[in-house]
Short mmCIF file of C-alpha atoms in Angstrom, two decimals:
data_model
loop_
_atom_site.label_atom_id
_atom_site.label_comp_id
_atom_site.label_asym_id
_atom_site.label_seq_id
_atom_site.Cartn_x
_atom_site.Cartn_y
_atom_site.Cartn_z
CA MET A 220 -180.43 24.10 54.56
CA LEU A 221 -183.80 26.46 54.61
CA GLU A 222 -185.98 23.39 54.31
CA PHE A 223 -184.06 22.72 57.91
CA TRP A 224 -184.13 25.93 59.17
CA ILE A 225 -187.32 28.00 58.10
CA PRO A 226 -189.75 25.31 59.99
CA LEU A 227 -187.69 25.28 63.18
CA ALA A 228 -188.05 29.39 62.94
CA VAL A 229 -191.78 28.69 62.45
CA SER A 230 -192.58 26.76 65.28
CA LEU A 231 -190.39 28.75 67.59
CA LEU A 232 -191.71 31.91 66.10
CA LEU A 233 -195.11 29.75 67.13
CA VAL A 234 -194.04 29.40 70.79
CA ILE A 235 -192.68 33.14 71.17
CA LEU A 236 -196.27 34.55 70.22
CA PHE A 237 -198.49 32.08 72.59
CA GLU A 238 -196.00 32.18 75.25
CA SER A 239 -196.40 35.81 74.82
CA ASP A 240 -200.27 35.87 74.97
CA ILE A 241 -200.26 37.74 71.43
CA LEU A 242 -202.38 34.46 70.79
CA PRO A 243 -204.94 32.85 72.58
CA VAL A 244 -203.31 29.17 73.93
CA GLY A 245 -205.94 26.95 74.74
CA TRP A 246 -209.27 28.25 72.46
CA GLU A 247 -209.94 24.90 71.71
CA SER A 248 -209.74 22.73 74.96
CA ALA A 249 -213.10 22.84 75.70
CA TYR A 250 -213.34 19.77 73.51
CA GLY A 251 -212.32 16.70 74.72
CA SER A 252 -213.11 14.51 71.72
CA LYS A 253 -211.72 16.37 68.81
CA GLU A 254 -209.13 16.81 71.07
CA PHE A 255 -208.57 12.72 71.33
CA PHE A 256 -209.10 11.99 67.51
CA ILE A 257 -206.42 14.79 66.82
CA ALA A 258 -203.99 12.99 69.57
CA VAL A 259 -204.24 9.79 68.41
CA ALA A 260 -203.68 10.49 64.33
CA MET A 261 -200.54 12.47 65.62
CA GLU A 262 -199.23 9.99 67.66
CA LEU A 263 -199.20 7.27 65.29
CA ILE A 264 -198.34 10.01 62.79
CA THR A 265 -195.14 10.65 64.56
CA ILE A 266 -194.53 7.35 65.26
CA CYS A 267 -194.46 6.59 61.89
CA ALA A 268 -192.52 9.49 60.72
CA ILE A 269 -189.25 9.04 62.55
CA PRO A 270 -188.27 5.76 61.87
CA LEU A 271 -189.03 6.31 57.92
CA ALA A 272 -187.34 9.66 57.76
CA MET A 273 -184.63 7.85 59.96
CA ARG A 274 -183.95 4.69 57.66
CA LEU A 275 -185.42 6.70 54.19
CA PHE A 276 -182.02 6.82 52.39
CA LYS A 277 -181.50 3.43 53.51
CA PHE A 278 -184.21 2.14 50.72
CA LYS A 279 -183.15 0.31 47.91
CA ARG A 280 -184.90 2.50 45.47
CA VAL A 281 -184.06 5.65 46.91
CA HIS A 282 -180.50 4.97 47.79
CA ARG A 283 -180.13 3.54 44.06
CA GLU A 284 -181.57 6.55 42.54
CA LEU A 285 -179.04 8.84 44.96
CA THR A 286 -175.62 6.54 43.56
CA ASP A 287 -176.64 4.99 40.45
CA ASP A 288 -177.03 8.49 38.20
CA PRO A 289 -174.22 10.82 38.22
CA ASP A 290 -176.25 13.02 36.42
CA ASN A 291 -179.46 13.74 38.43
CA ARG A 292 -177.88 13.03 42.23
CA GLU A 293 -178.60 16.49 43.13
CA LYS A 294 -181.99 16.91 41.89
CA ASN A 295 -182.55 13.12 43.57
CA LEU A 296 -180.92 14.45 46.53
CA LEU A 297 -183.22 17.19 46.55
CA LYS A 298 -186.39 15.17 46.36
CA TRP A 299 -186.03 12.32 48.93
CA GLY A 300 -184.13 15.31 50.79
CA SER A 301 -187.13 17.37 51.10
CA CYS A 302 -189.16 14.49 51.84
CA ARG A 303 -186.81 13.34 54.64
CA LEU A 304 -187.58 17.13 56.11
CA GLY A 305 -191.30 16.78 54.82
CA LEU A 306 -191.91 14.16 57.50
CA LEU A 307 -190.06 15.95 60.51
CA CYS A 308 -191.00 19.41 60.19
CA LEU A 309 -194.62 18.81 59.53
CA PRO A 310 -195.85 17.19 62.33
CA LEU A 311 -193.30 19.44 64.11
CA PHE A 312 -195.07 22.47 63.43
CA LEU A 313 -198.78 20.81 64.07
CA ASN A 314 -197.47 19.59 66.92
CA THR A 315 -196.53 22.82 67.78
CA LEU A 316 -200.12 24.63 66.79
CA PHE A 317 -202.13 21.74 68.46
CA TYR A 318 -200.19 22.23 71.74
CA TYR A 319 -201.41 25.67 72.06
CA MET A 320 -204.68 24.87 70.63
CA PHE A 321 -205.58 22.22 73.44
CA MET A 322 -202.77 23.15 75.77
CA ASN A 323 -202.21 19.05 75.88
CA VAL A 324 -198.27 18.62 76.86
CA ALA A 325 -198.48 15.09 74.88
CA PHE A 326 -198.30 17.59 71.97
CA GLY A 327 -195.25 19.05 73.41
CA TYR A 328 -193.95 16.44 74.09
CA MET A 329 -193.83 15.16 70.72
CA GLY A 330 -192.98 18.36 69.04
CA ILE A 331 -189.82 18.08 71.01
CA ILE A 332 -188.95 15.01 70.09
CA LEU A 333 -189.66 15.33 66.53
CA ALA A 334 -186.82 18.94 66.59
CA LEU A 335 -184.53 16.58 68.32
CA CYS A 336 -184.84 14.17 65.29
CA LEU A 337 -183.72 16.68 62.83
CA PHE A 338 -180.39 17.25 64.22
CA PHE A 339 -180.27 13.06 63.31
CA VAL A 340 -180.74 14.21 59.30
CA TYR A 341 -179.07 17.87 59.62
CA PRO A 342 -178.45 18.23 55.63
CA SER A 343 -174.61 18.91 55.59
CA LEU A 344 -172.18 19.51 53.00
CA ARG A 345 -170.19 16.07 54.11
CA ARG A 346 -173.58 14.25 54.91
CA CYS A 347 -175.06 15.22 51.30
CA ASN A 348 -171.59 14.04 49.68
CA ASP A 349 -171.29 10.65 51.56
CA GLU A 350 -175.21 9.99 50.91
CA THR A 351 -174.47 10.40 46.95
CA ALA A 352 -171.29 8.38 46.93
CA SER A 353 -170.79 5.04 45.39
CA ARG A 354 -170.30 1.85 47.06
#
């Protein structure tokens, strides 16, 4: 649960710090080519990370690790659940930071989409039990 809430809290803290003018806004906005390359990279990362994170537990190898070995289910769930959350949280944090660095709304929109996607993989106890249950 901490891996779910801490990145959201840190991103929200960044928003609060930038919006209240404690941290400077748009300090990199003069560098157009740098902004372009970072935007393209973040768009590709975001477009690839979302479906990968959503379908990660459906891959045969991952599904087998989560359901076949009863002794290591918790360890494997922690490993793959952390991977899934990292796929969404790291780009969320970076998009939030880049939005305020460049004041480019594309980063803001990608960050919002990633934040919304996090709630589709919310690590509730029921979901953890369902994902490690043998079928």
